[in-house]
mmCIF file of C-alpha atoms in Angstrom:
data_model
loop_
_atom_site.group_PDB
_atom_site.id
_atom_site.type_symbol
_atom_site.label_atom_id
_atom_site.label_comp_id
_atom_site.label_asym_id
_atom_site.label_seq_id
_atom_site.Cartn_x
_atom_site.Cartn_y
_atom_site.Cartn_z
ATOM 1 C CA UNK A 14 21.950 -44.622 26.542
ATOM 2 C CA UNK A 15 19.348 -43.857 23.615
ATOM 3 C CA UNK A 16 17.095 -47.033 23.891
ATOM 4 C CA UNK A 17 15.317 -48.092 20.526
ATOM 5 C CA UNK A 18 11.634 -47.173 20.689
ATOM 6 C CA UNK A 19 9.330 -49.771 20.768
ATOM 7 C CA UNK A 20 11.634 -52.745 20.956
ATOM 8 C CA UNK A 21 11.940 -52.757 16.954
ATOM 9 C CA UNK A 22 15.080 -50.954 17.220
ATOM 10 C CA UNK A 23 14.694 -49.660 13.614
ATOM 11 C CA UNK A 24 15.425 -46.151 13.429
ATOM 12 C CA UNK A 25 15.092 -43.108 11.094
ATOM 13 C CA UNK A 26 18.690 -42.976 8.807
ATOM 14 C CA UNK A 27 20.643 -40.033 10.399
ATOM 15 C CA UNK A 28 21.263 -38.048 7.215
ATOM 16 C CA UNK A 29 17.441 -38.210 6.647
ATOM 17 C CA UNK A 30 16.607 -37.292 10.200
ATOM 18 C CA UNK A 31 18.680 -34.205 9.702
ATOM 19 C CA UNK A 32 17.713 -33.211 6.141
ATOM 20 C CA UNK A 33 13.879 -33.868 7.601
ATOM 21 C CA UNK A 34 14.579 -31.502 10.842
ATOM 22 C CA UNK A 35 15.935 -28.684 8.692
ATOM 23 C CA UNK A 36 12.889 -28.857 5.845
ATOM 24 C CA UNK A 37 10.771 -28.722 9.174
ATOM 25 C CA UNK A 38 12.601 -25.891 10.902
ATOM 26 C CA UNK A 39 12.075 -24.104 7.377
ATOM 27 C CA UNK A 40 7.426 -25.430 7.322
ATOM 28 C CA UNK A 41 7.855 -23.437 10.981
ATOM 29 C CA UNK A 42 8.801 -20.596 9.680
ATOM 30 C CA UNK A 43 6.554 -20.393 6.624
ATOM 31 C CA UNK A 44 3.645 -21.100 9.045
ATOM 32 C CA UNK A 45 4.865 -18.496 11.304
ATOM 33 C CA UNK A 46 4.877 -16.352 8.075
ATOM 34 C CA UNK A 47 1.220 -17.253 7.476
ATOM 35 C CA UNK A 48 0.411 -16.365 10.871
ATOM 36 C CA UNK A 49 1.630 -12.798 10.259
ATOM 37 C CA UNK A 50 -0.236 -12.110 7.452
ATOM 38 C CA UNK A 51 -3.142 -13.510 9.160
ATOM 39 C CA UNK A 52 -2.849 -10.407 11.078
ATOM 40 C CA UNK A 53 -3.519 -8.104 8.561
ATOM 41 C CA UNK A 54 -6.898 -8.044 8.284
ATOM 42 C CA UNK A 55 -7.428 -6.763 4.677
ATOM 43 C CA UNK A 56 -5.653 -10.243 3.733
ATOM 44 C CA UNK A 57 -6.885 -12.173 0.696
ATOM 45 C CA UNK A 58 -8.214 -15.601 0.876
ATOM 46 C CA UNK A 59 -6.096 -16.681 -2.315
ATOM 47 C CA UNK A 60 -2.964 -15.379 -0.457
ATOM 48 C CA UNK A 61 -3.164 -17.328 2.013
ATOM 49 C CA UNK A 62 -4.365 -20.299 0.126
ATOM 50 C CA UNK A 63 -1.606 -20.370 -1.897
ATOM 51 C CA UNK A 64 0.889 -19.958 1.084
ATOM 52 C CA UNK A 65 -1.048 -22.942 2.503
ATOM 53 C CA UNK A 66 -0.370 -25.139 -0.548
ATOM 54 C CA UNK A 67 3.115 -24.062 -0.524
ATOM 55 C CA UNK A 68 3.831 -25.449 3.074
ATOM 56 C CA UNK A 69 1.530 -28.644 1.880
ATOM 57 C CA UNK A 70 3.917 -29.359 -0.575
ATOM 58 C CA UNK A 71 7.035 -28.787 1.736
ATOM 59 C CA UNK A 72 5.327 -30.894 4.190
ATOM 60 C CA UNK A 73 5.125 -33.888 1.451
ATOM 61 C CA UNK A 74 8.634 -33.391 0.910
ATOM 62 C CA UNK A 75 9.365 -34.283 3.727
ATOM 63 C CA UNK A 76 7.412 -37.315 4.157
ATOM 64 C CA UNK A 77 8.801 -38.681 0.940
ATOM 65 C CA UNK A 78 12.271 -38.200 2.031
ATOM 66 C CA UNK A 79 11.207 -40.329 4.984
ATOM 67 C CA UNK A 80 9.116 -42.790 3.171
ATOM 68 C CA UNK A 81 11.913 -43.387 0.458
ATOM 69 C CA UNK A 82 14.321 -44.189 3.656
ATOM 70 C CA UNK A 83 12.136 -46.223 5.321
ATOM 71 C CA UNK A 84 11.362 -48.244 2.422
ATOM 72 C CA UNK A 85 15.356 -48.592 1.538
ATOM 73 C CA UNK A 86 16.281 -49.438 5.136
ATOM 74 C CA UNK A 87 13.318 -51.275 6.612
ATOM 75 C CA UNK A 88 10.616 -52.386 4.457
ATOM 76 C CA UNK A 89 13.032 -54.409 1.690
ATOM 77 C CA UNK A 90 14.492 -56.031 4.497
ATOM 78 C CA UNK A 91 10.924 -57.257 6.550
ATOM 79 C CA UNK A 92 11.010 -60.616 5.937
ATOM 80 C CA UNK A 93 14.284 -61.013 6.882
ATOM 81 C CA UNK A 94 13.483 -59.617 10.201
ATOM 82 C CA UNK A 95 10.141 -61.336 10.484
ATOM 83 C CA UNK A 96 8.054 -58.658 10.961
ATOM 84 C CA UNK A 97 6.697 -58.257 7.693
ATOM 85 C CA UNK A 98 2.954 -57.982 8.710
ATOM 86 C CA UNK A 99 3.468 -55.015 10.507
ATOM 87 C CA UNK A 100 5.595 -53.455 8.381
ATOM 88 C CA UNK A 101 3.338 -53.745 5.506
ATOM 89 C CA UNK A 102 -0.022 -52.820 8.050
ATOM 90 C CA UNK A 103 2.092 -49.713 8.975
ATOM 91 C CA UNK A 104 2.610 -48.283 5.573
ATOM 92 C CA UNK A 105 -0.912 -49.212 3.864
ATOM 93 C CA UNK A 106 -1.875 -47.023 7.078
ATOM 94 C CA UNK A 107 0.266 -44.359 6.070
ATOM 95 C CA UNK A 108 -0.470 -44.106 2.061
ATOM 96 C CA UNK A 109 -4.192 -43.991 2.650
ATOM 97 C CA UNK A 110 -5.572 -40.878 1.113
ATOM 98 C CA UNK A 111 -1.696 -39.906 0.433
ATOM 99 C CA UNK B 25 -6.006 2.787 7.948
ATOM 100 C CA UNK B 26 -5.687 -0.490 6.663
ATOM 101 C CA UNK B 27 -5.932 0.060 2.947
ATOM 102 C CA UNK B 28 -7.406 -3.437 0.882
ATOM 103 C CA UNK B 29 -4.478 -4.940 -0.558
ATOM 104 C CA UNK B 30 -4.446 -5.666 -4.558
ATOM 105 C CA UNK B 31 -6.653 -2.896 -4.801
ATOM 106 C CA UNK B 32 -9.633 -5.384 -5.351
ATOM 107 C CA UNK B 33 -11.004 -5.346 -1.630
ATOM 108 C CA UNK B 34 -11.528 -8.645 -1.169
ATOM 109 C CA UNK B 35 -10.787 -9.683 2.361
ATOM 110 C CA UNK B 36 -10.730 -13.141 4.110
ATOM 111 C CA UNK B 37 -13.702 -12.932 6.883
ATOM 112 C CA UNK B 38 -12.842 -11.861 10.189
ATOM 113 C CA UNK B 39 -14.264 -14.440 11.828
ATOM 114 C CA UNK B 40 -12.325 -17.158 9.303
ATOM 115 C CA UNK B 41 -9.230 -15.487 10.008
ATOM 116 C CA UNK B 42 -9.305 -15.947 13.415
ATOM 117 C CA UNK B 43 -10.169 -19.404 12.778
ATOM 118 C CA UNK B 44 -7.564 -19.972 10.451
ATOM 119 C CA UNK B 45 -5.295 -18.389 12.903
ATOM 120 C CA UNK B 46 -5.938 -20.841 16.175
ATOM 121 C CA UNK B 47 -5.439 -23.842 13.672
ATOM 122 C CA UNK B 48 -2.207 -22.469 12.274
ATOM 123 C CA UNK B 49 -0.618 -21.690 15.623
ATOM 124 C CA UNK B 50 -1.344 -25.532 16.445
ATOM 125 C CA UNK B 51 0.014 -26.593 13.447
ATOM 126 C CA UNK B 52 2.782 -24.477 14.149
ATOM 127 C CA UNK B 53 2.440 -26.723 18.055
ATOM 128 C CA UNK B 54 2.564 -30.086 16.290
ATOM 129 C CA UNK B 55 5.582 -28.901 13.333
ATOM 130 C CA UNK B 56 7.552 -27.949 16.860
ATOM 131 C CA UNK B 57 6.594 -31.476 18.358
ATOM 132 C CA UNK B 58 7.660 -33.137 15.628
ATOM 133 C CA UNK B 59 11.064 -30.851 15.429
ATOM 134 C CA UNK B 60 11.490 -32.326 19.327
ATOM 135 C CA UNK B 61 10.722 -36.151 18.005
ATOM 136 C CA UNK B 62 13.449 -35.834 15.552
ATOM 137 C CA UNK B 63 16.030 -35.209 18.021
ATOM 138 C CA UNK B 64 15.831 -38.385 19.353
ATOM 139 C CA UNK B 65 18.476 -40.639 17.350
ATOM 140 C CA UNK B 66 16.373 -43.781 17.550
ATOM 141 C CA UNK B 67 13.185 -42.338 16.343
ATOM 142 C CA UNK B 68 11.086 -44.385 14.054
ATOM 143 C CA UNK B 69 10.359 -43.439 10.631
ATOM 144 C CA UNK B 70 6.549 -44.159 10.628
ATOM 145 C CA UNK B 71 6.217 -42.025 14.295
ATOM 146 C CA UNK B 72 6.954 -39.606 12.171
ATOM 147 C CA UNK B 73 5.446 -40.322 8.947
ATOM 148 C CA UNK B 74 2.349 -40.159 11.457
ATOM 149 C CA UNK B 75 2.904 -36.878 12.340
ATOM 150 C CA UNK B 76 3.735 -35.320 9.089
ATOM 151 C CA UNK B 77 0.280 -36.747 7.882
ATOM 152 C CA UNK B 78 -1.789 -35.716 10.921
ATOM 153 C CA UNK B 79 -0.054 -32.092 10.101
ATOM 154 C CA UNK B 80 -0.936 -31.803 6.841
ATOM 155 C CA UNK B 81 -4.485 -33.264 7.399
ATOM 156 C CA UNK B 82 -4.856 -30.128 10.509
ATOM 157 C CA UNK B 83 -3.418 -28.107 7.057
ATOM 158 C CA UNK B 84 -5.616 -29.639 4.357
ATOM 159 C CA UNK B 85 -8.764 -28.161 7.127
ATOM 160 C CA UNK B 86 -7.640 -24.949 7.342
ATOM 161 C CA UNK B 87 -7.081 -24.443 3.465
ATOM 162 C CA UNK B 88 -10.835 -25.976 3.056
ATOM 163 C CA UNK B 89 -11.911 -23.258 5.705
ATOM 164 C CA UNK B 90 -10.700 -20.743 3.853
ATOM 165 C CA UNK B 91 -11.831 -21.835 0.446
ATOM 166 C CA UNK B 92 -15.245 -22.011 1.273
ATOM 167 C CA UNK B 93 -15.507 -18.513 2.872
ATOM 168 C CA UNK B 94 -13.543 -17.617 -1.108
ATOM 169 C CA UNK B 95 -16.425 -19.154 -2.376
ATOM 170 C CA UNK B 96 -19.184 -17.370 -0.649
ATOM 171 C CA UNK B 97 -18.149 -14.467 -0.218
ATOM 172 C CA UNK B 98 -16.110 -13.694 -3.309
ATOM 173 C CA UNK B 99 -16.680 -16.405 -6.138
ATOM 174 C CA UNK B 100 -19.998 -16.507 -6.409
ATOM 175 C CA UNK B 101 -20.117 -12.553 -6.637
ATOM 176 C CA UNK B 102 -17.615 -12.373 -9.387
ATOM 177 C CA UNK B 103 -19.606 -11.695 -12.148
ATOM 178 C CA UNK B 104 -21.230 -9.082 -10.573
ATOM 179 C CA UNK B 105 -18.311 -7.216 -9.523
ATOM 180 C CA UNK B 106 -16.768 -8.413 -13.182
ATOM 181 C CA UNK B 107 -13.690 -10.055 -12.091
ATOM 182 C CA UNK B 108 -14.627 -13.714 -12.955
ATOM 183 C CA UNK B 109 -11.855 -14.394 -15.204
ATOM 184 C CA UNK B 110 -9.603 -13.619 -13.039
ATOM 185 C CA UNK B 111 -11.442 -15.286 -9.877
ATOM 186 C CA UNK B 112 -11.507 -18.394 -11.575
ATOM 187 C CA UNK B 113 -7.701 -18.851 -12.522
ATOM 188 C CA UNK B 114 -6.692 -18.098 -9.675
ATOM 189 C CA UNK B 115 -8.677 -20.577 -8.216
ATOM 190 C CA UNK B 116 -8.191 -23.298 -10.887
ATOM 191 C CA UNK B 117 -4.365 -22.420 -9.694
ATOM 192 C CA UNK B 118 -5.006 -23.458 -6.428
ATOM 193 C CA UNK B 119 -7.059 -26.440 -7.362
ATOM 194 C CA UNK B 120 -4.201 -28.377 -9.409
ATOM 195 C CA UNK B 121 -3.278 -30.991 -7.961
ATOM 196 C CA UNK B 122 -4.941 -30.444 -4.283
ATOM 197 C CA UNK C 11 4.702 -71.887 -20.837
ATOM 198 C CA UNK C 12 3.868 -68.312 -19.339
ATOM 199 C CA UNK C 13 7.254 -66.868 -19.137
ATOM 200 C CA UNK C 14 7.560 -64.089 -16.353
ATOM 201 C CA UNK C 15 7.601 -60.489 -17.821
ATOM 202 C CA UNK C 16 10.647 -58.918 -18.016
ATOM 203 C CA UNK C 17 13.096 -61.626 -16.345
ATOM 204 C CA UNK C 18 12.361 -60.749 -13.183
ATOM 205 C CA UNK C 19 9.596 -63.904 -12.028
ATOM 206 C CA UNK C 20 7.726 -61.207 -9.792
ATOM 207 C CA UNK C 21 3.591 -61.556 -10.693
ATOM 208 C CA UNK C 22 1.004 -60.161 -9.026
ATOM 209 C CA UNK C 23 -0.772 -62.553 -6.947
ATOM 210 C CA UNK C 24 -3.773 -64.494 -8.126
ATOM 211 C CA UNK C 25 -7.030 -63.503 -6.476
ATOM 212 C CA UNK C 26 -5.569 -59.739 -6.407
ATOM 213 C CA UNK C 27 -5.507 -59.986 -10.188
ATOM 214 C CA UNK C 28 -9.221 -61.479 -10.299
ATOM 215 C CA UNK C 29 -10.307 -58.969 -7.537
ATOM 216 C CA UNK C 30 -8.963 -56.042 -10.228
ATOM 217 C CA UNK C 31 -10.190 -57.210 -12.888
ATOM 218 C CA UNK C 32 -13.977 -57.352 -11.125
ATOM 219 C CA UNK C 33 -13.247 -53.807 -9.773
ATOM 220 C CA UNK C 34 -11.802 -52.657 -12.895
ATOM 221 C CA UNK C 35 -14.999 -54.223 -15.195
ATOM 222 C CA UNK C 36 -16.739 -51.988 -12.910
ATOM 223 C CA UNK C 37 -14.935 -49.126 -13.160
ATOM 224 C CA UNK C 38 -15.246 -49.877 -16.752
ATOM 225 C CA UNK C 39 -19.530 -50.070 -16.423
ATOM 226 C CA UNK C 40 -19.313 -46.609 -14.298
ATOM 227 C CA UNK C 41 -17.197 -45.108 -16.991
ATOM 228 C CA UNK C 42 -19.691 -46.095 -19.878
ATOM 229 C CA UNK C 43 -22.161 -44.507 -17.802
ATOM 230 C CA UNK C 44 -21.171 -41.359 -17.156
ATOM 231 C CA UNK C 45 -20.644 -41.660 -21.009
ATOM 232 C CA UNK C 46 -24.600 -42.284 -21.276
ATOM 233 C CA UNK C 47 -25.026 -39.789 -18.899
ATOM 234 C CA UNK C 48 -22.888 -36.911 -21.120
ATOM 235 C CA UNK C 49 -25.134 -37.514 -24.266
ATOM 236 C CA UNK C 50 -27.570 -35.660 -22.607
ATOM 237 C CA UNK C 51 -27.382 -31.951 -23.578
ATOM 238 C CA UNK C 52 -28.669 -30.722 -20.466
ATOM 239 C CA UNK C 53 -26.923 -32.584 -18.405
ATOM 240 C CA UNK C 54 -25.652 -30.841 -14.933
ATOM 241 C CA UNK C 55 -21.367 -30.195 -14.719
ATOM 242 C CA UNK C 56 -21.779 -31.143 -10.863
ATOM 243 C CA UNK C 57 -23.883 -34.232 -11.477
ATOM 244 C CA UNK C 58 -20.890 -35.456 -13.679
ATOM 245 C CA UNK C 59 -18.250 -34.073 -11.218
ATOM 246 C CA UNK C 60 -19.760 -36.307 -8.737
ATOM 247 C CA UNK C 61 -19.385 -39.590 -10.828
ATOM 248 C CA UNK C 62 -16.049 -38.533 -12.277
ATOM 249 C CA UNK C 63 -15.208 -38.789 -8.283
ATOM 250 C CA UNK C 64 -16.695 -41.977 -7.419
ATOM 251 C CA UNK C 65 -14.861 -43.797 -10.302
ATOM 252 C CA UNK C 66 -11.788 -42.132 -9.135
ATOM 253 C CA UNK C 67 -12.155 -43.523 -5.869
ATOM 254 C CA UNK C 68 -13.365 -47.153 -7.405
ATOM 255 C CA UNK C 69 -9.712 -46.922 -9.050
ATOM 256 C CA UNK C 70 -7.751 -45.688 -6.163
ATOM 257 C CA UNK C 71 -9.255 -48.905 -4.377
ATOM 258 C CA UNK C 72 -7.575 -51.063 -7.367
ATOM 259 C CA UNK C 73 -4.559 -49.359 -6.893
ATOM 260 C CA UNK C 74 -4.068 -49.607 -3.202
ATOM 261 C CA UNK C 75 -5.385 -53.247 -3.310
ATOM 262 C CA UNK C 76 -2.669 -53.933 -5.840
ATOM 263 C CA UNK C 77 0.326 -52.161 -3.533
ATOM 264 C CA UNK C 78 -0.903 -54.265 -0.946
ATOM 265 C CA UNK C 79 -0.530 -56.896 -2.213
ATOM 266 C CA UNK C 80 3.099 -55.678 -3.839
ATOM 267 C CA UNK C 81 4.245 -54.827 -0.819
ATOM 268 C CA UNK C 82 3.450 -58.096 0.842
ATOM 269 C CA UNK C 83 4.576 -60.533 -1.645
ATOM 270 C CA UNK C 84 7.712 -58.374 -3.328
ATOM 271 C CA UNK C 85 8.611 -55.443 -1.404
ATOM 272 C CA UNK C 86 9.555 -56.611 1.874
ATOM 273 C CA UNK C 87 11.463 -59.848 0.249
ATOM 274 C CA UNK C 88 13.811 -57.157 -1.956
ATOM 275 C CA UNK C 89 16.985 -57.340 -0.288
ATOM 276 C CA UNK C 90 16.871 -60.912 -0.217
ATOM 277 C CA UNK C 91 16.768 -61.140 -3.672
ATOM 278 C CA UNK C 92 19.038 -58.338 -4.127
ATOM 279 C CA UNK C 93 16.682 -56.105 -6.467
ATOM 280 C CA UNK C 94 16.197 -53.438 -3.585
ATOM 281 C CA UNK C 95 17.056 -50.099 -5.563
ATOM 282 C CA UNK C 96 14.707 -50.915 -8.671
ATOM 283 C CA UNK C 97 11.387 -51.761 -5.442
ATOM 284 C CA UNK C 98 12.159 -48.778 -4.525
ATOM 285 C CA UNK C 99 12.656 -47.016 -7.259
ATOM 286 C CA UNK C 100 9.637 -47.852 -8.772
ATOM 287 C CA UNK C 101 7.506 -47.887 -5.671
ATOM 288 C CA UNK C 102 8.666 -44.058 -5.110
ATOM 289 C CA UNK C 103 7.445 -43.567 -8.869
ATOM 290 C CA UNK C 104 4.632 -44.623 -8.339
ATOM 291 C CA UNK C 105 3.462 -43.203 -4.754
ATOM 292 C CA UNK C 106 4.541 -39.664 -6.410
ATOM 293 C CA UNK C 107 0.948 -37.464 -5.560
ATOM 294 C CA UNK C 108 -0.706 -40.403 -5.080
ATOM 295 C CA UNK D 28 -37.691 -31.491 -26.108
ATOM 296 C CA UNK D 29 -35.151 -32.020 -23.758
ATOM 297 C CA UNK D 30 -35.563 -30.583 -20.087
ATOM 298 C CA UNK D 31 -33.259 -28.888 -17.599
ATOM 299 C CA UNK D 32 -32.572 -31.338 -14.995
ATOM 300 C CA UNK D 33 -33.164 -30.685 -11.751
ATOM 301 C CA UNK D 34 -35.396 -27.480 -11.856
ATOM 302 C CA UNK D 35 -32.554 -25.249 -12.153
ATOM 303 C CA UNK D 36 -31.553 -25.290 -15.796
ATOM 304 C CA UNK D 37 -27.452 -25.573 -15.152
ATOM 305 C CA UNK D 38 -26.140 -27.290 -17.772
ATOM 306 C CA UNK D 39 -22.652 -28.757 -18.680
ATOM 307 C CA UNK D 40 -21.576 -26.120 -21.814
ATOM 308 C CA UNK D 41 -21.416 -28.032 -24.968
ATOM 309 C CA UNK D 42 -18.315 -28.195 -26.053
ATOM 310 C CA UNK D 43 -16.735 -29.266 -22.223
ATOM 311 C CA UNK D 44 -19.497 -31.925 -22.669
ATOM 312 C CA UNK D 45 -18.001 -32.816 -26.050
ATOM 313 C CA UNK D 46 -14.226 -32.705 -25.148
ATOM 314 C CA UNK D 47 -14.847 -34.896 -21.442
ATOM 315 C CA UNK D 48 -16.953 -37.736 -23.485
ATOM 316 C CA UNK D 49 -13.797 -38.037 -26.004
ATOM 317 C CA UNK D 50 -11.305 -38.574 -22.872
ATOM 318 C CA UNK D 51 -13.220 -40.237 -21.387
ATOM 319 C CA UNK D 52 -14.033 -42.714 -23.867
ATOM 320 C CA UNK D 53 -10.284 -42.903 -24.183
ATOM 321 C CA UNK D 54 -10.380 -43.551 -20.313
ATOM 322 C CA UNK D 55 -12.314 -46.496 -21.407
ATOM 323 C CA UNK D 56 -9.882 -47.779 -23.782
ATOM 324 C CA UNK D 57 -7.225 -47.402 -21.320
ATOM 325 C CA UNK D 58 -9.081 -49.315 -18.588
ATOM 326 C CA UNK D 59 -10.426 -52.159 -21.302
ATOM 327 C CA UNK D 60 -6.324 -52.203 -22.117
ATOM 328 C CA UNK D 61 -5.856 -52.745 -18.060
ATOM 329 C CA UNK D 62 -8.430 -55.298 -18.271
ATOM 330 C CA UNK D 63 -6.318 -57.385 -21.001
ATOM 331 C CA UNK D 64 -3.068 -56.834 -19.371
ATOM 332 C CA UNK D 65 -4.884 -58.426 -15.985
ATOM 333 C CA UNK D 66 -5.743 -61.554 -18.247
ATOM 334 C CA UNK D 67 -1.782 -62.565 -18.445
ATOM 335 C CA UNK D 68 -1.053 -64.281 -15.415
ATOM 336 C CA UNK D 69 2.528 -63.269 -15.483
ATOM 337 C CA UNK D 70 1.678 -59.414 -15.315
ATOM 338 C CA UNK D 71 3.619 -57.589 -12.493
ATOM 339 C CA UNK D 72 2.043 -55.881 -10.331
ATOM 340 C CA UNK D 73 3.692 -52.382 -10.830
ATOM 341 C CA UNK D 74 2.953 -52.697 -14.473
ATOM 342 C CA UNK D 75 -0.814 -52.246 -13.304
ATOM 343 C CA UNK D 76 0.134 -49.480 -10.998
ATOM 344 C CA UNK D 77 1.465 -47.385 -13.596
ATOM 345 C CA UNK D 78 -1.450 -47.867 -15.735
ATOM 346 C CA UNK D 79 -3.573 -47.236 -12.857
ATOM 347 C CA UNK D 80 -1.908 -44.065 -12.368
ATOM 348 C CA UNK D 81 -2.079 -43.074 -15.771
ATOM 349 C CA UNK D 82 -5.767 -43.619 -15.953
ATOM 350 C CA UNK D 83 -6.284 -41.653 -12.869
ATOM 351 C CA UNK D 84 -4.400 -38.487 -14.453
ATOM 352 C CA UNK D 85 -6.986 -38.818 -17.368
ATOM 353 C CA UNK D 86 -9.530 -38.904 -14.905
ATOM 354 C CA UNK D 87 -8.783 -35.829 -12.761
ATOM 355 C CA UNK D 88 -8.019 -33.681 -16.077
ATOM 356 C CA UNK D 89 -12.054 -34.822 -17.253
ATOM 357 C CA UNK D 90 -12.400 -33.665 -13.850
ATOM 358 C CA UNK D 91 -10.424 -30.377 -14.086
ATOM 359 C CA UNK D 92 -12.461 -29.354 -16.968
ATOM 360 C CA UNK D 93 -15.402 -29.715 -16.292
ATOM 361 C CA UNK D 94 -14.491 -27.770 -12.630
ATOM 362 C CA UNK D 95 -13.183 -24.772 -14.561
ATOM 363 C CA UNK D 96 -16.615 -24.781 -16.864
ATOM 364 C CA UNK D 97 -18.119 -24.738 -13.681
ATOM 365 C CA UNK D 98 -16.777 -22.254 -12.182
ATOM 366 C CA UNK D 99 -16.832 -19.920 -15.026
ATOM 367 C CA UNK D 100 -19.884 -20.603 -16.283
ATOM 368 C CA UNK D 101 -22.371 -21.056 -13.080
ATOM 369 C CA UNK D 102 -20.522 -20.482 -9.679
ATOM 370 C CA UNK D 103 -19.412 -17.024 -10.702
ATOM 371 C CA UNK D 104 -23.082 -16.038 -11.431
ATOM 372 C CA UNK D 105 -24.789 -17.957 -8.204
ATOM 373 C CA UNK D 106 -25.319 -14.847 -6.259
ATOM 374 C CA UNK D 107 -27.236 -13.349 -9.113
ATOM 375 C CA UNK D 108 -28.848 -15.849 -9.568
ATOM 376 C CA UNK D 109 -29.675 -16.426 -5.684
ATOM 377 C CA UNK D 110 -28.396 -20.346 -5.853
ATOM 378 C CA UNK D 111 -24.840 -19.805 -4.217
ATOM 379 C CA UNK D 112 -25.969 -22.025 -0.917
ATOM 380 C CA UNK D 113 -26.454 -24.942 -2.469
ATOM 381 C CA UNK D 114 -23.725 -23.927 -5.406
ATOM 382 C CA UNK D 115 -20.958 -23.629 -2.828
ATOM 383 C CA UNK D 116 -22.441 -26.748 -1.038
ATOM 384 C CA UNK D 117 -22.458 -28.688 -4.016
ATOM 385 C CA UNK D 118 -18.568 -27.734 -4.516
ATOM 386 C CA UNK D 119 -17.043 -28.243 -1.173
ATOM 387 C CA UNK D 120 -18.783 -31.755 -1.125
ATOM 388 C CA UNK D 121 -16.769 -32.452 -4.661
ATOM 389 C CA UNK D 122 -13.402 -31.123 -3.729
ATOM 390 C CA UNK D 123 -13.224 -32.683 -0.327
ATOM 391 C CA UNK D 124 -10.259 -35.100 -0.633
ATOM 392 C CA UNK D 125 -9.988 -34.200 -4.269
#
């Protein structure tokens, strides 16, 4: 029933996809944090700079976890499949300014 | 009412805050949009990869936002008010590694 | 009569070597510059700042010409040679806050 | 003898100036050391990447330092002195992407 995206058919490992969703349920909920203090308006710049970092970090996290898995499961195996170019086009994309 | 927190008075801008606020709550939009992607069992890792960098570019804005209203409006008073050492760890804290 | 470092044959590519080592005799000019530039007593912390960033971006340019060309030549041919877990391994190392 | 730069008499504090032209003439080493390693045509490509990224860290620490001398020593003081527009200018341009 689920059709692969995109005709690739590679997909995101399902322990990662899971692992990603619940580190992004949890950046949802800091932000939503953030947004509450926001509403105070004696808030402190630094405060909220530093929550802001915090949720960067999670964020990166989380597209490490994903990275790591996509190079284990998809990148190492390129050639293989033939679609090296892209693969390699896709990630340089990616890691700019990373 | 609303008494300064910290006890040093500083306060993000209003009109920053509000700012800061509209790009959070679309953060908060795209974290949920991404939450939705990775239901989808054949989702590709670099559709997400995507996504988790747009995010933390949209975050990367709103932490610049606020650190330049920190700068005008409180930094470059510190040694005036005589908090500087404490203005400037605080901000070398937030610097590492940004 | 070269023998291949450490056992495993993999070399980075010809004319990405020669293109670093141009970038990097750059890099190396810029550097002795700023050097020049810091015997001056009065010199300015920003005017400094600004060169210490351009030579970090000269570098970052090495660096993501030389994963490019990684990538391309040994990353997506890993699990046909078998040496997938050290790629990525190392590649993970290396993209760490990058 | 020797004039403020600029017209506005900011100057990199002596001993930061000393300390960043020691690393950084160690930088140089480093990158002359990159240099011979790019001679051997046998050198593997994440070889270079780890020196890269080790020369980078040097970097951003000359960088760190002379950001916190900065900050302490002229950005604190910019309103009293009536400079912060361009002072706060000056930064933001420097820490974008930093």
């Amino acid at each position: 029933m689920t059709e692969p995206c995109c005709g690739h058919g590679l997909r995101l490992e399902g322990s990662v996809r899971e692992d990603a969703r619940r580190r992004l349920l949890s950046v949802k909920g800091h932000v939503e944090g953030i947004l509450r203090m926001l509403e105070d308006e004696t808030v402190y710049c630094v405060d909220i700079l530093k929550q802001v970092k915090a949720v960067d970090g999670a964020l990166s996290k989380v597209g490490t976890l994903i990275l790591q898995s996509h190079l284990k499961h998809h990148v190492v195996t390129a050639h293989e499949r033939g679609d090296e170019d892209r693969i390699v086009e896709e990630l340089m994309e990616i890691l700019k300014y990373r």
